[in-house]
mmCIF file of C-alpha atoms in Angstrom:
data_model
loop_
_atom_site.group_PDB
_atom_site.id
_atom_site.type_symbol
_atom_site.label_atom_id
_atom_site.label_comp_id
_atom_site.label_asym_id
_atom_site.label_seq_id
_atom_site.Cartn_x
_atom_site.Cartn_y
_atom_site.Cartn_z
ATOM 1 C CA UNK A 1 9.901 -19.483 -41.138
ATOM 2 C CA UNK A 2 6.785 -21.564 -40.363
ATOM 3 C CA UNK A 3 7.531 -23.152 -36.986
ATOM 4 C CA UNK A 4 4.287 -24.667 -35.711
ATOM 5 C CA UNK A 5 0.807 -25.194 -37.095
ATOM 6 C CA UNK A 6 -2.095 -27.037 -35.548
ATOM 7 C CA UNK A 7 -5.789 -26.446 -36.077
ATOM 8 C CA UNK A 8 -6.283 -22.670 -35.853
ATOM 9 C CA UNK A 9 -2.840 -21.889 -34.395
ATOM 10 C CA UNK A 10 0.115 -20.865 -36.561
ATOM 11 C CA UNK A 11 3.500 -19.799 -35.233
ATOM 12 C CA UNK A 12 6.128 -18.180 -37.418
ATOM 13 C CA UNK A 13 9.722 -18.073 -36.203
ATOM 14 C CA UNK A 14 12.341 -15.584 -37.294
ATOM 15 C CA UNK A 15 15.876 -16.602 -38.207
ATOM 16 C CA UNK A 16 17.008 -14.064 -35.604
ATOM 17 C CA UNK A 17 16.957 -15.299 -32.010
ATOM 18 C CA UNK A 18 14.186 -17.798 -32.874
ATOM 19 C CA UNK A 19 11.698 -15.001 -32.222
ATOM 20 C CA UNK A 20 8.049 -16.024 -32.453
ATOM 21 C CA UNK A 21 4.984 -14.485 -34.051
ATOM 22 C CA UNK A 22 1.892 -16.428 -33.008
ATOM 23 C CA UNK A 23 -1.364 -16.201 -34.963
ATOM 24 C CA UNK A 24 -4.627 -17.511 -33.527
ATOM 25 C CA UNK A 25 -7.715 -17.633 -35.730
ATOM 26 C CA UNK A 26 -11.344 -17.950 -34.709
ATOM 27 C CA UNK A 27 -14.603 -17.514 -36.580
ATOM 28 C CA UNK A 28 -14.653 -13.794 -35.760
ATOM 29 C CA UNK A 29 -11.131 -12.535 -35.087
ATOM 30 C CA UNK A 30 -7.437 -13.078 -35.676
ATOM 31 C CA UNK A 31 -5.054 -12.441 -32.796
ATOM 32 C CA UNK A 32 -1.339 -12.052 -33.411
ATOM 33 C CA UNK A 33 1.681 -11.468 -31.179
ATOM 34 C CA UNK A 34 4.832 -9.449 -31.798
ATOM 35 C CA UNK A 35 5.300 -9.341 -35.615
ATOM 36 C CA UNK A 36 9.043 -9.604 -36.313
ATOM 37 C CA UNK A 37 11.973 -9.417 -37.512
ATOM 38 C CA UNK A 38 13.227 -9.115 -41.078
ATOM 39 C CA UNK A 39 11.210 -7.512 -43.913
ATOM 40 C CA UNK A 40 10.747 -10.795 -45.784
ATOM 41 C CA UNK A 41 9.612 -12.534 -42.603
ATOM 42 C CA UNK A 42 7.142 -9.781 -41.773
ATOM 43 C CA UNK A 43 5.848 -9.883 -45.349
ATOM 44 C CA UNK A 44 5.273 -13.626 -44.995
ATOM 45 C CA UNK A 45 3.204 -12.950 -41.880
ATOM 46 C CA UNK A 46 1.373 -10.117 -43.686
ATOM 47 C CA UNK A 47 0.565 -12.432 -46.593
ATOM 48 C CA UNK A 48 -0.754 -15.087 -44.212
ATOM 49 C CA UNK A 49 -2.958 -12.555 -42.444
ATOM 50 C CA UNK A 50 -4.279 -11.191 -45.727
ATOM 51 C CA UNK A 51 -5.126 -14.702 -46.884
ATOM 52 C CA UNK A 52 -7.199 -15.462 -43.791
ATOM 53 C CA UNK A 53 -8.564 -12.141 -42.552
ATOM 54 C CA UNK A 54 -11.702 -11.818 -44.710
ATOM 55 C CA UNK A 55 -14.137 -9.780 -42.576
ATOM 56 C CA UNK A 56 -12.496 -10.636 -39.271
ATOM 57 C CA UNK A 57 -10.979 -8.060 -36.944
ATOM 58 C CA UNK A 58 -7.228 -8.173 -36.418
ATOM 59 C CA UNK A 59 -5.710 -7.723 -32.954
ATOM 60 C CA UNK A 60 -2.050 -7.623 -31.955
ATOM 61 C CA UNK A 61 -0.885 -8.463 -28.444
ATOM 62 C CA UNK A 62 2.507 -6.937 -27.714
ATOM 63 C CA UNK A 63 4.043 -9.110 -25.021
ATOM 64 C CA UNK A 64 6.492 -6.331 -24.111
ATOM 65 C CA UNK A 65 8.305 -3.369 -25.629
ATOM 66 C CA UNK A 66 11.740 -4.760 -26.514
ATOM 67 C CA UNK A 67 12.478 -3.415 -29.973
ATOM 68 C CA UNK A 68 12.624 -6.843 -31.621
ATOM 69 C CA UNK A 69 9.034 -7.466 -30.565
ATOM 70 C CA UNK A 70 7.574 -4.230 -31.946
ATOM 71 C CA UNK A 71 9.738 -3.964 -35.054
ATOM 72 C CA UNK A 72 6.909 -5.042 -37.376
ATOM 73 C CA UNK A 73 4.229 -2.804 -35.902
ATOM 74 C CA UNK A 74 4.009 -0.411 -38.832
ATOM 75 C CA UNK A 75 3.142 -3.253 -41.228
ATOM 76 C CA UNK A 76 -0.275 -3.806 -39.608
ATOM 77 C CA UNK A 77 -1.869 -0.359 -39.296
ATOM 78 C CA UNK A 78 -5.411 -1.739 -39.206
ATOM 79 C CA UNK A 79 -4.838 -3.878 -36.106
ATOM 80 C CA UNK A 80 -6.224 -3.075 -32.691
ATOM 81 C CA UNK A 81 -3.436 -3.230 -30.137
ATOM 82 C CA UNK A 82 -3.417 -4.877 -26.705
ATOM 83 C CA UNK A 83 -0.604 -4.233 -24.194
ATOM 84 C CA UNK A 84 -0.057 -3.269 -20.559
ATOM 85 C CA UNK A 85 -0.457 0.239 -19.204
ATOM 86 C CA UNK A 86 3.280 0.088 -18.450
ATOM 87 C CA UNK A 87 3.855 -0.462 -22.173
ATOM 88 C CA UNK A 88 1.851 2.701 -22.859
ATOM 89 C CA UNK A 89 3.742 4.738 -20.279
ATOM 90 C CA UNK A 90 7.205 3.480 -21.181
ATOM 91 C CA UNK A 91 9.563 6.475 -20.920
ATOM 92 C CA UNK A 92 11.994 4.934 -23.438
ATOM 93 C CA UNK A 93 9.736 4.902 -26.516
ATOM 94 C CA UNK A 94 12.069 7.104 -28.561
ATOM 95 C CA UNK A 95 15.096 4.996 -27.593
ATOM 96 C CA UNK A 96 13.285 1.820 -28.668
ATOM 97 C CA UNK A 97 12.462 3.269 -32.089
ATOM 98 C CA UNK A 98 16.051 4.495 -32.343
ATOM 99 C CA UNK A 99 17.270 0.924 -31.779
ATOM 100 C CA UNK A 100 15.161 -0.235 -34.723
ATOM 101 C CA UNK A 101 16.668 2.539 -36.847
ATOM 102 C CA UNK A 102 20.194 1.578 -35.787
ATOM 103 C CA UNK A 103 19.537 -2.105 -36.508
ATOM 104 C CA UNK A 104 18.292 -1.320 -40.007
ATOM 105 C CA UNK A 105 21.205 1.042 -40.638
ATOM 106 C CA UNK A 106 23.745 -1.538 -39.500
ATOM 107 C CA UNK A 107 22.426 -4.275 -41.799
ATOM 108 C CA UNK A 108 21.303 -2.079 -44.737
ATOM 109 C CA UNK A 109 17.663 -3.045 -44.281
ATOM 110 C CA UNK A 110 14.863 -1.353 -46.210
ATOM 111 C CA UNK A 111 11.297 -1.732 -44.994
ATOM 112 C CA UNK A 112 8.089 -0.957 -46.877
ATOM 113 C CA UNK A 113 6.581 0.594 -43.755
ATOM 114 C CA UNK A 114 7.712 3.026 -41.081
ATOM 115 C CA UNK A 115 8.466 1.339 -37.733
ATOM 116 C CA UNK A 116 6.466 3.057 -35.015
ATOM 117 C CA UNK A 117 5.888 2.569 -31.320
ATOM 118 C CA UNK A 118 2.451 0.901 -31.119
ATOM 119 C CA UNK A 119 -0.544 2.919 -29.987
ATOM 120 C CA UNK A 120 -2.544 0.783 -27.560
ATOM 121 C CA UNK A 121 -6.297 0.454 -28.025
ATOM 122 C CA UNK A 122 -7.001 -1.993 -25.195
ATOM 123 C CA UNK A 123 -4.740 -1.383 -22.181
ATOM 124 C CA UNK A 124 -4.299 -4.071 -19.539
ATOM 125 C CA UNK A 125 -4.481 -2.490 -16.114
ATOM 126 C CA UNK A 126 -5.160 -5.293 -13.616
ATOM 127 C CA UNK A 127 -3.854 -8.803 -12.987
ATOM 128 C CA UNK A 128 -6.379 -11.410 -13.985
ATOM 129 C CA UNK A 129 -8.211 -8.978 -16.221
ATOM 130 C CA UNK A 130 -10.387 -10.670 -18.826
ATOM 131 C CA UNK A 131 -11.642 -9.441 -22.179
ATOM 132 C CA UNK A 132 -13.931 -11.056 -24.699
ATOM 133 C CA UNK A 133 -12.413 -10.529 -28.137
ATOM 134 C CA UNK A 134 -14.918 -11.703 -30.701
ATOM 135 C CA UNK A 135 -15.701 -15.319 -29.813
ATOM 136 C CA UNK A 136 -12.543 -15.749 -27.717
ATOM 137 C CA UNK A 137 -11.973 -15.120 -24.018
ATOM 138 C CA UNK A 138 -8.593 -13.651 -23.050
ATOM 139 C CA UNK A 139 -7.192 -13.459 -19.524
ATOM 140 C CA UNK A 140 -4.169 -11.278 -18.839
ATOM 141 C CA UNK A 141 -1.525 -11.227 -16.120
ATOM 142 C CA UNK A 142 1.196 -8.643 -15.797
ATOM 143 C CA UNK A 143 4.590 -10.315 -15.910
ATOM 144 C CA UNK A 144 7.359 -7.898 -14.884
ATOM 145 C CA UNK A 145 10.948 -9.014 -14.467
ATOM 146 C CA UNK A 146 12.177 -9.434 -18.009
ATOM 147 C CA UNK A 147 10.816 -5.968 -18.709
ATOM 148 C CA UNK A 148 8.529 -3.877 -16.542
ATOM 149 C CA UNK A 149 5.769 -3.987 -19.175
ATOM 150 C CA UNK A 150 5.709 -7.725 -19.944
ATOM 151 C CA UNK A 151 2.405 -9.563 -20.261
ATOM 152 C CA UNK A 152 1.080 -13.122 -20.003
ATOM 153 C CA UNK A 153 -2.055 -13.995 -21.989
ATOM 154 C CA UNK A 154 -4.315 -17.046 -21.818
ATOM 155 C CA UNK A 155 -6.655 -17.581 -24.768
ATOM 156 C CA UNK A 156 -9.712 -19.757 -24.290
ATOM 157 C CA UNK A 157 -11.332 -22.032 -25.263
ATOM 158 C CA UNK A 158 -8.114 -23.193 -26.949
ATOM 159 C CA UNK A 159 -5.927 -23.292 -23.826
ATOM 160 C CA UNK A 160 -3.144 -21.123 -25.262
ATOM 161 C CA UNK A 161 -0.551 -19.579 -22.945
ATOM 162 C CA UNK A 162 1.376 -16.735 -24.603
ATOM 163 C CA UNK A 163 4.357 -16.298 -22.295
ATOM 164 C CA UNK A 164 6.393 -13.592 -24.034
ATOM 165 C CA UNK A 165 10.082 -13.713 -23.146
ATOM 166 C CA UNK A 166 9.625 -16.288 -20.404
ATOM 167 C CA UNK A 167 9.675 -20.111 -20.397
ATOM 168 C CA UNK A 168 11.855 -20.489 -23.468
ATOM 169 C CA UNK A 169 13.703 -23.673 -24.324
ATOM 170 C CA UNK A 170 16.596 -21.751 -25.913
ATOM 171 C CA UNK A 171 17.122 -19.017 -23.298
ATOM 172 C CA UNK A 172 17.643 -18.958 -19.554
ATOM 173 C CA UNK A 173 15.828 -16.090 -17.768
ATOM 174 C CA UNK A 174 16.855 -12.672 -19.094
ATOM 175 C CA UNK A 175 16.397 -10.165 -16.250
ATOM 176 C CA UNK A 176 16.272 -6.761 -17.893
ATOM 177 C CA UNK A 177 14.079 -5.149 -15.240
ATOM 178 C CA UNK A 178 13.916 -6.624 -11.732
ATOM 179 C CA UNK A 179 15.063 -9.891 -10.153
ATOM 180 C CA UNK A 180 12.368 -10.105 -7.461
ATOM 181 C CA UNK A 181 9.668 -9.313 -9.996
ATOM 182 C CA UNK A 182 11.005 -12.100 -12.198
ATOM 183 C CA UNK A 183 10.763 -14.575 -9.313
ATOM 184 C CA UNK A 184 7.146 -13.538 -8.697
ATOM 185 C CA UNK A 185 6.323 -13.797 -12.398
ATOM 186 C CA UNK A 186 7.531 -17.396 -12.588
ATOM 187 C CA UNK A 187 5.285 -18.175 -9.615
ATOM 188 C CA UNK A 188 2.465 -16.613 -11.617
ATOM 189 C CA UNK A 189 3.313 -18.927 -14.502
ATOM 190 C CA UNK A 190 2.943 -21.874 -12.103
ATOM 191 C CA UNK A 191 -0.431 -20.517 -11.039
ATOM 192 C CA UNK A 192 -1.564 -20.287 -14.658
ATOM 193 C CA UNK A 193 -0.536 -23.850 -15.409
ATOM 194 C CA UNK A 194 -2.376 -25.100 -12.318
ATOM 195 C CA UNK A 195 -5.561 -23.064 -12.775
ATOM 196 C CA UNK A 196 -6.091 -23.149 -16.539
ATOM 197 C CA UNK A 197 -6.308 -26.013 -18.972
ATOM 198 C CA UNK A 198 -3.192 -25.120 -20.965
ATOM 199 C CA UNK A 199 -2.764 -27.044 -24.201
ATOM 200 C CA UNK A 200 -0.186 -24.815 -25.919
ATOM 201 C CA UNK A 201 2.719 -22.838 -24.473
ATOM 202 C CA UNK A 202 4.033 -20.317 -26.997
ATOM 203 C CA UNK A 203 7.129 -18.380 -25.852
ATOM 204 C CA UNK A 204 8.578 -15.284 -27.494
ATOM 205 C CA UNK A 205 11.771 -17.177 -28.387
ATOM 206 C CA UNK A 206 12.211 -20.865 -29.034
ATOM 207 C CA UNK A 207 9.810 -23.744 -29.461
ATOM 208 C CA UNK A 208 6.082 -24.013 -28.976
ATOM 209 C CA UNK A 209 5.158 -27.038 -26.881
ATOM 210 C CA UNK A 210 1.960 -28.999 -26.317
ATOM 211 C CA UNK A 211 3.485 -31.250 -23.651
ATOM 212 C CA UNK A 212 2.598 -30.459 -20.048
ATOM 213 C CA UNK A 213 5.783 -32.120 -18.770
ATOM 214 C CA UNK A 214 7.849 -29.780 -20.934
ATOM 215 C CA UNK A 215 5.873 -26.771 -19.662
ATOM 216 C CA UNK A 216 6.574 -27.822 -16.080
ATOM 217 C CA UNK A 217 10.249 -28.422 -16.880
ATOM 218 C CA UNK A 218 10.602 -24.890 -18.232
ATOM 219 C CA UNK A 219 8.972 -23.395 -15.150
ATOM 220 C CA UNK A 220 11.059 -25.546 -12.808
ATOM 221 C CA UNK A 221 14.302 -24.682 -14.566
ATOM 222 C CA UNK A 222 13.480 -20.969 -14.347
ATOM 223 C CA UNK A 223 12.870 -21.374 -10.600
ATOM 224 C CA UNK A 224 16.127 -23.294 -10.210
ATOM 225 C CA UNK A 225 18.085 -20.724 -12.206
ATOM 226 C CA UNK A 226 16.717 -17.821 -10.176
ATOM 227 C CA UNK A 227 17.332 -19.589 -6.854
ATOM 228 C CA UNK A 228 20.929 -20.490 -7.723
ATOM 229 C CA UNK A 229 21.809 -17.180 -9.335
ATOM 230 C CA UNK A 230 22.603 -15.262 -6.157
ATOM 231 C CA UNK A 231 24.886 -18.017 -4.844
ATOM 232 C CA UNK A 232 26.419 -19.184 -8.107
ATOM 233 C CA UNK A 233 30.097 -20.110 -7.935
ATOM 234 C CA UNK A 234 30.252 -21.158 -11.566
ATOM 235 C CA UNK A 235 28.142 -24.326 -11.436
ATOM 236 C CA UNK A 236 25.077 -22.549 -12.837
ATOM 237 C CA UNK A 237 27.084 -21.244 -15.769
ATOM 238 C CA UNK A 238 28.336 -24.759 -16.472
ATOM 239 C CA UNK A 239 24.795 -26.122 -16.385
ATOM 240 C CA UNK A 240 23.530 -23.372 -18.704
ATOM 241 C CA UNK A 241 26.378 -23.966 -21.128
ATOM 242 C CA UNK A 242 25.415 -27.630 -21.402
ATOM 243 C CA UNK A 243 21.673 -26.918 -21.622
ATOM 244 C CA UNK A 244 21.593 -23.984 -24.060
ATOM 245 C CA UNK A 245 23.483 -24.413 -27.314
ATOM 246 C CA UNK A 246 23.760 -20.649 -27.871
ATOM 247 C CA UNK A 247 25.031 -19.907 -24.363
ATOM 248 C CA UNK A 248 28.268 -18.265 -25.501
ATOM 249 C CA UNK A 249 26.194 -15.618 -27.267
ATOM 250 C CA UNK A 250 24.203 -15.041 -24.076
ATOM 251 C CA UNK A 251 26.960 -15.230 -21.468
ATOM 252 C CA UNK A 252 27.074 -11.478 -20.882
ATOM 253 C CA UNK A 253 23.362 -11.568 -20.011
ATOM 254 C CA UNK A 254 24.024 -14.300 -17.444
ATOM 255 C CA UNK A 255 26.736 -12.125 -15.925
ATOM 256 C CA UNK A 256 24.345 -9.147 -15.827
ATOM 257 C CA UNK A 257 21.685 -11.334 -14.211
ATOM 258 C CA UNK A 258 24.080 -12.207 -11.385
ATOM 259 C CA UNK A 259 24.919 -8.559 -10.818
ATOM 260 C CA UNK A 260 21.247 -7.531 -10.726
ATOM 261 C CA UNK A 261 20.283 -10.360 -8.360
ATOM 262 C CA UNK A 262 23.143 -9.644 -5.952
ATOM 263 C CA UNK A 263 22.457 -5.896 -5.945
ATOM 264 C CA UNK A 264 18.828 -6.474 -5.074
#
């Protein structure tokens, strides 16, 4: 499950959808994103946290409210939670928790905690909002398009860009909320890369990268995908099938993306 480790950055990756849990340690705090998926995987993350927490404060950034990203929330009751105000005001909280219940029922999964919708301690209200968390400086940008409550986070001085369910190397853009918002959010990602010294890009699914060229490639492909989507006659699907080895499992999402883009 350990996917990436360098200096004070550790990224765990679930066997399901290559979903990431990033852990950033400093002298004063530990910051984690989206604990997930399976009980054994979450326990591995819990064990890692327990082995490094000491007297530090634990914070969790929820990049958005998709159920796979909050499924481990109940395992870290002591953590202070950071998320957008849209995350707080999500009208589908009960449905999200119900999806966790249905997932566990379908696969006969027992958990040693009760999955709950996270209660936010530090809401993000404005684009470009900054917070000092211990000895770290965090800058936040709202990132709607995948979901309405998605969030980008930059962590300094380490140059970490937590991109949530954007800029993956295993997924094309998944538009679950709004096409035009998604286009604007990718432009915001370009802004971040041009205005911050980004050393690590950690997406919610897929591989962490330290290579700027790869970061730019992911942004440029997202722009290309979104531009071609409205006019696609099948060429975009062919390109995605060759680029993403799990495309057949995602094809219905591509079809939904086209419908959403055309309707808007």
